[in-house]
Amino acid sequence: MSSPEIDFSSAENNNTAESTFLYQKEDDFYSTILTPDFLEFNEFKEHDIFLSLPTPKKSSTLKLHSTHLDSSPPKSENSIVKMEKLANCSTFSGYSQDNAQKFLSEFKSYALLHELRDFDGKKVAAFHLHLKGPALTWFNTLSERSKESWTAIEVLFEEKFTNFKNHSAMAMMEGQIFNTLKLGKSQQLEDFHSQILEKGNLLHKPDHISTKKKKPFILDILKFSVFIYIDYKFFQLSNLNT
């Protein structure tokens, strides 16, 4: 009895057909389900996620902090600024009511504080900027050679505004002011005394002339004080008798 023959060709054909069917099914799955839009939507975008994360602000915070620290100057700089504000020198116009000697002394202190030396042209330039009015006009009429030396400027300034000649118009005007000085109604005696001494020193008046100038006003004040005192005592006596 012969065994039945197995037809391997048919089985192979069946397997091939089955695998072909499965591959077709898989191809259909990828073609129908895994469409390009689906793959793009479900793609893992790790790189994009990290790019979208906010960057740390540590550097900007430190920068702001350092800027805040830099904006507040040290105490030494604040003291220097305050000193410069307090050490401003007044200006000088050259009028009769201006005290030239006082201005010159104040300017020398100002130059010393700002380290303006006598041989430095900056001192003459600073002196120029503190003049106005007739004093500025006088400075502009000086020769360029005179403006190169602070010593020359100082001598010329004193001759013009402090050391009056008896025949000069400025001396005559100051003399008239000195002779017409009177104590004001609300003026303090100390203030009037200082005013007399200032004008007297400006005109190089001896001290006894300046003192003599204020004696009549002192006598008037004493007379007025005595009158008030007597009137007050009389008022007290009148009250005792009543």
PDB file of C-alpha atoms in Angstrom:
ATOM      1  CA  MET A   1       0.000   0.000   0.000  1.00  0.00           C
ATOM      2  CA  SER A   2       1.583   3.122  -1.057  1.00  0.00           C
ATOM      3  CA  SER A   3       1.491   6.289   1.192  1.00  0.00           C
ATOM      4  CA  PRO A   4      -0.315   9.302  -0.103  1.00  0.00           C
ATOM      5  CA  GLU A   5       1.892  11.873  -1.688  1.00  0.00           C
ATOM      6  CA  ILE A   6       2.028  15.303  -0.180  1.00  0.00           C
ATOM      7  CA  ASP A   7       1.819  18.122  -2.580  1.00  0.00           C
ATOM      8  CA  PHE A   8       4.301  20.629  -1.169  1.00  0.00           C
ATOM      9  CA  SER A   9       3.822  22.922  -4.034  1.00  0.00           C
ATOM     10  CA  SER A  10       0.235  23.524  -3.080  1.00  0.00           C
ATOM     11  CA  ALA A  11       1.164  24.119   0.557  1.00  0.00           C
ATOM     12  CA  GLU A  12       3.882  26.501  -0.462  1.00  0.00           C
ATOM     13  CA  ASN A  13       1.423  28.262  -2.635  1.00  0.00           C
ATOM     14  CA  ASN A  14      -0.982  28.535   0.285  1.00  0.00           C
ATOM     15  CA  ASN A  15       1.706  29.961   2.583  1.00  0.00           C
ATOM     16  CA  THR A  16       2.746  32.407  -0.044  1.00  0.00           C
ATOM     17  CA  ALA A  17      -0.785  33.451  -0.564  1.00  0.00           C
ATOM     18  CA  GLU A  18      -1.364  33.806   3.168  1.00  0.00           C
ATOM     19  CA  SER A  19       1.774  35.841   3.713  1.00  0.00           C
ATOM     20  CA  THR A  20       0.924  37.959   0.758  1.00  0.00           C
ATOM     21  CA  PHE A  21      -2.485  38.556   2.259  1.00  0.00           C
ATOM     22  CA  LEU A  22      -0.976  39.478   5.610  1.00  0.00           C
ATOM     23  CA  TYR A  23       1.481  41.876   4.014  1.00  0.00           C
ATOM     24  CA  GLN A  24      -1.319  43.387   2.059  1.00  0.00           C
ATOM     25  CA  LYS A  25      -3.287  43.779   5.276  1.00  0.00           C
ATOM     26  CA  GLU A  26      -0.304  45.423   6.951  1.00  0.00           C
ATOM     27  CA  ASP A  27       0.245  47.665   3.997  1.00  0.00           C
ATOM     28  CA  ASP A  28      -3.403  48.564   4.070  1.00  0.00           C
ATOM     29  CA  PHE A  29      -3.090  49.355   7.824  1.00  0.00           C
ATOM     30  CA  TYR A  30      -0.168  51.693   7.305  1.00  0.00           C
ATOM     31  CA  SER A  31      -1.767  53.246   4.297  1.00  0.00           C
ATOM     32  CA  THR A  32      -5.167  53.754   5.926  1.00  0.00           C
ATOM     33  CA  ILE A  33      -4.354  54.335   9.635  1.00  0.00           C
ATOM     34  CA  LEU A  34      -0.791  55.619   9.710  1.00  0.00           C
ATOM     35  CA  THR A  35      -1.386  58.426   7.344  1.00  0.00           C
ATOM     36  CA  PRO A  36       1.204  61.225   7.036  1.00  0.00           C
ATOM     37  CA  ASP A  37      -1.060  63.588   8.990  1.00  0.00           C
ATOM     38  CA  PHE A  38      -1.433  61.072  11.797  1.00  0.00           C
ATOM     39  CA  LEU A  39       2.311  60.476  11.984  1.00  0.00           C
ATOM     40  CA  GLU A  40       3.054  64.186  11.987  1.00  0.00           C
ATOM     41  CA  PHE A  41       0.530  64.835  14.748  1.00  0.00           C
ATOM     42  CA  ASN A  42       1.845  62.012  16.961  1.00  0.00           C
ATOM     43  CA  GLU A  43       5.486  62.634  16.312  1.00  0.00           C
ATOM     44  CA  PHE A  44       7.559  62.983  19.508  1.00  0.00           C
ATOM     45  CA  LYS A  45       8.746  66.568  19.471  1.00  0.00           C
ATOM     46  CA  GLU A  46      11.291  66.416  22.227  1.00  0.00           C
ATOM     47  CA  HIS A  47      13.466  69.075  20.675  1.00  0.00           C
ATOM     48  CA  ASP A  48      10.578  71.494  20.276  1.00  0.00           C
ATOM     49  CA  ILE A  49       9.493  70.945  23.880  1.00  0.00           C
ATOM     50  CA  PHE A  50      12.881  71.957  25.220  1.00  0.00           C
ATOM     51  CA  LEU A  51      12.993  74.953  22.935  1.00  0.00           C
ATOM     52  CA  SER A  52       9.622  76.148  24.170  1.00  0.00           C
ATOM     53  CA  LEU A  53      10.660  76.016  27.813  1.00  0.00           C
ATOM     54  CA  PRO A  54      11.360  79.455  29.336  1.00  0.00           C
ATOM     55  CA  THR A  55      15.001  80.257  29.841  1.00  0.00           C
ATOM     56  CA  PRO A  56      16.194  80.872  33.388  1.00  0.00           C
ATOM     57  CA  LYS A  57      16.398  84.520  34.461  1.00  0.00           C
ATOM     58  CA  LYS A  58      19.363  84.160  36.700  1.00  0.00           C
ATOM     59  CA  SER A  59      21.642  86.294  34.561  1.00  0.00           C
ATOM     60  CA  SER A  60      19.085  89.092  34.197  1.00  0.00           C
ATOM     61  CA  THR A  61      18.388  89.036  37.918  1.00  0.00           C
ATOM     62  CA  LEU A  62      22.066  89.309  38.690  1.00  0.00           C
ATOM     63  CA  LYS A  63      22.399  92.103  36.182  1.00  0.00           C
ATOM     64  CA  LEU A  64      19.590  94.062  37.760  1.00  0.00           C
ATOM     65  CA  HIS A  65      21.064  93.448  41.166  1.00  0.00           C
ATOM     66  CA  SER A  66      24.471  94.677  40.094  1.00  0.00           C
ATOM     67  CA  THR A  67      22.908  97.708  38.453  1.00  0.00           C
ATOM     68  CA  HIS A  68      21.125  98.485  41.689  1.00  0.00           C
ATOM     69  CA  LEU A  69      24.377  98.260  43.570  1.00  0.00           C
ATOM     70  CA  ASP A  70      26.184 100.482  41.090  1.00  0.00           C
ATOM     71  CA  SER A  71      23.463 103.156  41.227  1.00  0.00           C
ATOM     72  CA  SER A  72      24.177 103.954  44.868  1.00  0.00           C
ATOM     73  CA  PRO A  73      27.515 105.794  45.135  1.00  0.00           C
ATOM     74  CA  PRO A  74      29.712 105.301  48.164  1.00  0.00           C
ATOM     75  CA  LYS A  75      29.367 107.600  51.124  1.00  0.00           C
ATOM     76  CA  SER A  76      32.660 109.270  50.316  1.00  0.00           C
ATOM     77  CA  GLU A  77      31.339 110.405  46.924  1.00  0.00           C
ATOM     78  CA  ASN A  78      28.172 111.754  48.555  1.00  0.00           C
ATOM     79  CA  SER A  79      30.240 113.776  50.991  1.00  0.00           C
ATOM     80  CA  ILE A  80      32.314 115.186  48.119  1.00  0.00           C
ATOM     81  CA  VAL A  81      29.171 116.241  46.272  1.00  0.00           C
ATOM     82  CA  LYS A  82      27.820 117.945  49.385  1.00  0.00           C
ATOM     83  CA  MET A  83      31.137 119.704  49.928  1.00  0.00           C
ATOM     84  CA  GLU A  84      31.150 121.004  46.358  1.00  0.00           C
ATOM     85  CA  LYS A  85      27.624 122.351  46.777  1.00  0.00           C
ATOM     86  CA  LEU A  86      28.537 124.103  50.005  1.00  0.00           C
ATOM     87  CA  ALA A  87      31.801 125.463  48.632  1.00  0.00           C
ATOM     88  CA  ASN A  88      30.387 127.516  45.774  1.00  0.00           C
ATOM     89  CA  CYS A  89      31.914 130.970  45.527  1.00  0.00           C
ATOM     90  CA  SER A  90      29.708 134.037  45.171  1.00  0.00           C
ATOM     91  CA  THR A  91      29.977 136.349  42.187  1.00  0.00           C
ATOM     92  CA  PHE A  92      31.261 139.910  42.152  1.00  0.00           C
ATOM     93  CA  SER A  93      29.780 142.780  40.156  1.00  0.00           C
ATOM     94  CA  GLY A  94      31.914 145.705  41.250  1.00  0.00           C
ATOM     95  CA  TYR A  95      29.116 147.941  42.523  1.00  0.00           C
ATOM     96  CA  SER A  96      29.501 150.136  45.592  1.00  0.00           C
ATOM     97  CA  GLN A  97      27.502 147.776  47.788  1.00  0.00           C
ATOM     98  CA  ASP A  98      29.786 144.839  46.901  1.00  0.00           C
ATOM     99  CA  ASN A  99      32.682 144.004  49.204  1.00  0.00           C
ATOM    100  CA  ALA A 100      35.665 143.365  46.953  1.00  0.00           C
ATOM    101  CA  GLN A 101      37.994 142.332  49.772  1.00  0.00           C
ATOM    102  CA  LYS A 102      35.494 139.784  51.050  1.00  0.00           C
ATOM    103  CA  PHE A 103      34.973 138.371  47.570  1.00  0.00           C
ATOM    104  CA  LEU A 104      38.709 138.071  46.966  1.00  0.00           C
ATOM    105  CA  SER A 105      39.210 136.236  50.254  1.00  0.00           C
ATOM    106  CA  GLU A 106      36.303 133.904  49.486  1.00  0.00           C
ATOM    107  CA  PHE A 107      37.625 133.177  46.005  1.00  0.00           C
ATOM    108  CA  LYS A 108      41.062 132.292  47.379  1.00  0.00           C
ATOM    109  CA  SER A 109      39.437 129.725  49.684  1.00  0.00           C
ATOM    110  CA  TYR A 110      37.437 128.407  46.738  1.00  0.00           C
ATOM    111  CA  ALA A 111      40.603 128.068  44.631  1.00  0.00           C
ATOM    112  CA  LEU A 112      42.410 126.321  47.469  1.00  0.00           C
ATOM    113  CA  LEU A 113      39.580 123.830  47.893  1.00  0.00           C
ATOM    114  CA  HIS A 114      39.533 123.020  44.173  1.00  0.00           C
ATOM    115  CA  GLU A 115      43.352 122.952  43.962  1.00  0.00           C
ATOM    116  CA  LEU A 116      43.604 125.885  41.548  1.00  0.00           C
ATOM    117  CA  ARG A 117      47.205 127.021  41.775  1.00  0.00           C
ATOM    118  CA  ASP A 118      48.555 130.513  41.156  1.00  0.00           C
ATOM    119  CA  PHE A 119      50.619 129.450  38.146  1.00  0.00           C
ATOM    120  CA  ASP A 120      47.719 127.518  36.652  1.00  0.00           C
ATOM    121  CA  GLY A 121      45.558 129.213  34.038  1.00  0.00           C
ATOM    122  CA  LYS A 122      42.501 127.512  35.523  1.00  0.00           C
ATOM    123  CA  LYS A 123      42.543 129.893  38.494  1.00  0.00           C
ATOM    124  CA  VAL A 124      42.322 132.941  36.228  1.00  0.00           C
ATOM    125  CA  ALA A 125      39.571 131.239  34.209  1.00  0.00           C
ATOM    126  CA  ALA A 126      37.589 130.464  37.364  1.00  0.00           C
ATOM    127  CA  PHE A 127      38.026 134.057  38.546  1.00  0.00           C
ATOM    128  CA  HIS A 128      36.719 135.270  35.192  1.00  0.00           C
ATOM    129  CA  LEU A 129      33.583 133.125  35.498  1.00  0.00           C
ATOM    130  CA  HIS A 130      32.774 134.637  38.911  1.00  0.00           C
ATOM    131  CA  LEU A 131      32.708 138.207  37.610  1.00  0.00           C
ATOM    132  CA  LYS A 132      29.732 140.052  36.168  1.00  0.00           C
ATOM    133  CA  GLY A 133      28.563 143.583  35.503  1.00  0.00           C
ATOM    134  CA  PRO A 134      31.216 146.331  35.702  1.00  0.00           C
ATOM    135  CA  ALA A 135      33.764 143.885  37.137  1.00  0.00           C
ATOM    136  CA  LEU A 136      33.384 141.627  34.098  1.00  0.00           C
ATOM    137  CA  THR A 137      33.757 144.621  31.792  1.00  0.00           C
ATOM    138  CA  TRP A 138      36.945 145.608  33.624  1.00  0.00           C
ATOM    139  CA  PHE A 139      38.378 142.093  33.245  1.00  0.00           C
ATOM    140  CA  ASN A 140      37.642 141.961  29.516  1.00  0.00           C
ATOM    141  CA  THR A 141      39.537 145.224  28.967  1.00  0.00           C
ATOM    142  CA  LEU A 142      42.753 143.822  30.469  1.00  0.00           C
ATOM    143  CA  SER A 143      45.599 142.801  28.208  1.00  0.00           C
ATOM    144  CA  GLU A 144      46.142 139.153  27.392  1.00  0.00           C
ATOM    145  CA  ARG A 145      49.526 139.296  29.070  1.00  0.00           C
ATOM    146  CA  SER A 146      47.938 140.411  32.344  1.00  0.00           C
ATOM    147  CA  LYS A 147      45.448 137.537  32.180  1.00  0.00           C
ATOM    148  CA  GLU A 148      48.246 134.972  32.009  1.00  0.00           C
ATOM    149  CA  SER A 149      49.317 135.551  35.624  1.00  0.00           C
ATOM    150  CA  TRP A 150      47.110 135.266  38.697  1.00  0.00           C
ATOM    151  CA  THR A 151      49.478 137.532  40.624  1.00  0.00           C
ATOM    152  CA  ALA A 152      48.963 140.291  38.071  1.00  0.00           C
ATOM    153  CA  ILE A 153      45.188 139.807  38.138  1.00  0.00           C
ATOM    154  CA  GLU A 154      45.120 140.026  41.931  1.00  0.00           C
ATOM    155  CA  VAL A 155      47.180 143.251  42.012  1.00  0.00           C
ATOM    156  CA  LEU A 156      45.062 144.899  39.322  1.00  0.00           C
ATOM    157  CA  PHE A 157      41.846 143.826  41.040  1.00  0.00           C
ATOM    158  CA  GLU A 158      42.925 145.306  44.371  1.00  0.00           C
ATOM    159  CA  GLU A 159      43.974 148.551  42.719  1.00  0.00           C
ATOM    160  CA  LYS A 160      40.642 148.817  40.958  1.00  0.00           C
ATOM    161  CA  PHE A 161      38.187 147.744  43.634  1.00  0.00           C
ATOM    162  CA  THR A 162      39.908 147.913  47.039  1.00  0.00           C
ATOM    163  CA  ASN A 163      42.763 150.450  47.029  1.00  0.00           C
ATOM    164  CA  PHE A 164      40.912 153.611  46.074  1.00  0.00           C
ATOM    165  CA  LYS A 165      42.758 156.753  45.135  1.00  0.00           C
ATOM    166  CA  ASN A 166      41.503 159.927  46.769  1.00  0.00           C
ATOM    167  CA  HIS A 167      40.863 161.488  43.382  1.00  0.00           C
ATOM    168  CA  SER A 168      39.081 158.512  41.862  1.00  0.00           C
ATOM    169  CA  ALA A 169      35.362 158.615  41.160  1.00  0.00           C
ATOM    170  CA  MET A 170      34.836 155.404  43.106  1.00  0.00           C
ATOM    171  CA  ALA A 171      36.502 156.888  46.175  1.00  0.00           C
ATOM    172  CA  MET A 172      34.347 160.007  45.965  1.00  0.00           C
ATOM    173  CA  MET A 173      31.182 157.937  45.711  1.00  0.00           C
ATOM    174  CA  GLU A 174      32.162 155.701  48.625  1.00  0.00           C
ATOM    175  CA  GLY A 175      33.047 158.799  50.660  1.00  0.00           C
ATOM    176  CA  GLN A 176      29.602 160.263  50.057  1.00  0.00           C
ATOM    177  CA  ILE A 177      27.974 157.005  51.116  1.00  0.00           C
ATOM    178  CA  PHE A 178      30.100 156.933  54.260  1.00  0.00           C
ATOM    179  CA  ASN A 179      29.171 160.497  55.177  1.00  0.00           C
ATOM    180  CA  THR A 180      25.448 159.906  54.702  1.00  0.00           C
ATOM    181  CA  LEU A 181      25.215 156.672  56.694  1.00  0.00           C
ATOM    182  CA  LYS A 182      22.391 156.759  59.230  1.00  0.00           C
ATOM    183  CA  LEU A 183      20.943 154.247  61.613  1.00  0.00           C
ATOM    184  CA  GLY A 184      17.680 152.856  60.337  1.00  0.00           C
ATOM    185  CA  LYS A 185      14.566 152.649  62.491  1.00  0.00           C
ATOM    186  CA  SER A 186      14.563 148.847  62.617  1.00  0.00           C
ATOM    187  CA  GLN A 187      18.313 148.382  62.119  1.00  0.00           C
ATOM    188  CA  GLN A 188      20.363 146.716  64.830  1.00  0.00           C
ATOM    189  CA  LEU A 189      23.208 148.729  66.331  1.00  0.00           C
ATOM    190  CA  GLU A 190      25.680 145.896  65.666  1.00  0.00           C
ATOM    191  CA  ASP A 191      24.687 145.836  62.000  1.00  0.00           C
ATOM    192  CA  PHE A 192      25.132 149.591  61.691  1.00  0.00           C
ATOM    193  CA  HIS A 193      28.508 149.377  63.401  1.00  0.00           C
ATOM    194  CA  SER A 194      29.670 146.694  60.969  1.00  0.00           C
ATOM    195  CA  GLN A 195      28.482 148.792  58.047  1.00  0.00           C
ATOM    196  CA  ILE A 196      30.496 151.796  59.244  1.00  0.00           C
ATOM    197  CA  LEU A 197      33.641 149.736  59.779  1.00  0.00           C
ATOM    198  CA  GLU A 198      33.292 148.101  56.374  1.00  0.00           C
ATOM    199  CA  LYS A 199      33.025 151.409  54.542  1.00  0.00           C
ATOM    200  CA  GLY A 200      35.756 152.922  56.716  1.00  0.00           C
ATOM    201  CA  ASN A 201      38.180 150.106  55.945  1.00  0.00           C
ATOM    202  CA  LEU A 202      37.335 150.373  52.272  1.00  0.00           C
ATOM    203  CA  LEU A 203      38.277 154.061  52.311  1.00  0.00           C
ATOM    204  CA  HIS A 204      41.197 153.455  54.692  1.00  0.00           C
ATOM    205  CA  LYS A 205      39.602 155.619  57.358  1.00  0.00           C
ATOM    206  CA  PRO A 206      41.281 155.581  60.786  1.00  0.00           C
ATOM    207  CA  ASP A 207      39.374 153.810  63.547  1.00  0.00           C
ATOM    208  CA  HIS A 208      38.786 156.989  65.535  1.00  0.00           C
ATOM    209  CA  ILE A 209      36.972 158.581  62.578  1.00  0.00           C
ATOM    210  CA  SER A 210      34.732 155.546  62.191  1.00  0.00           C
ATOM    211  CA  THR A 211      34.041 155.552  65.928  1.00  0.00           C
ATOM    212  CA  LYS A 212      33.272 159.270  65.852  1.00  0.00           C
ATOM    213  CA  LYS A 213      30.857 158.610  63.005  1.00  0.00           C
ATOM    214  CA  LYS A 214      28.646 156.387  65.118  1.00  0.00           C
ATOM    215  CA  LYS A 215      28.792 158.399  68.376  1.00  0.00           C
ATOM    216  CA  PRO A 216      25.827 160.697  67.586  1.00  0.00           C
ATOM    217  CA  PHE A 217      23.622 157.691  66.912  1.00  0.00           C
ATOM    218  CA  ILE A 218      24.721 156.009  70.126  1.00  0.00           C
ATOM    219  CA  LEU A 219      23.871 159.193  72.051  1.00  0.00           C
ATOM    220  CA  ASP A 220      20.445 159.269  70.444  1.00  0.00           C
ATOM    221  CA  ILE A 221      19.862 155.666  71.469  1.00  0.00           C
ATOM    222  CA  LEU A 222      20.972 156.396  75.028  1.00  0.00           C
ATOM    223  CA  LYS A 223      18.706 159.434  75.224  1.00  0.00           C
ATOM    224  CA  PHE A 224      15.770 157.397  73.983  1.00  0.00           C
ATOM    225  CA  SER A 225      16.513 154.629  76.473  1.00  0.00           C
ATOM    226  CA  VAL A 226      16.702 157.112  79.359  1.00  0.00           C
ATOM    227  CA  PHE A 227      13.441 158.689  78.278  1.00  0.00           C
ATOM    228  CA  ILE A 228      11.717 155.297  78.224  1.00  0.00           C
ATOM    229  CA  TYR A 229      13.145 154.454  81.641  1.00  0.00           C
ATOM    230  CA  ILE A 230      11.977 157.750  83.185  1.00  0.00           C
ATOM    231  CA  ASP A 231       8.531 157.378  81.675  1.00  0.00           C
ATOM    232  CA  TYR A 232       8.304 153.829  83.046  1.00  0.00           C
ATOM    233  CA  LYS A 233       9.275 154.985  86.552  1.00  0.00           C
ATOM    234  CA  PHE A 234       6.756 157.818  86.403  1.00  0.00           C
ATOM    235  CA  PHE A 235       4.074 155.302  85.459  1.00  0.00           C
ATOM    236  CA  GLN A 236       4.983 153.156  88.476  1.00  0.00           C
ATOM    237  CA  LEU A 237       4.823 156.132  90.849  1.00  0.00           C
ATOM    238  CA  SER A 238       1.441 157.142  89.481  1.00  0.00           C
ATOM    239  CA  ASN A 239       0.063 153.689  90.182  1.00  0.00           C
ATOM    240  CA  LEU A 240       1.375 153.770  93.762  1.00  0.00           C
ATOM    241  CA  ASN A 241      -0.320 157.076  94.533  1.00  0.00           C
ATOM    242  CA  THR A 242      -3.713 155.924  93.264  1.00  0.00           C
TER     243      THR A 242
END
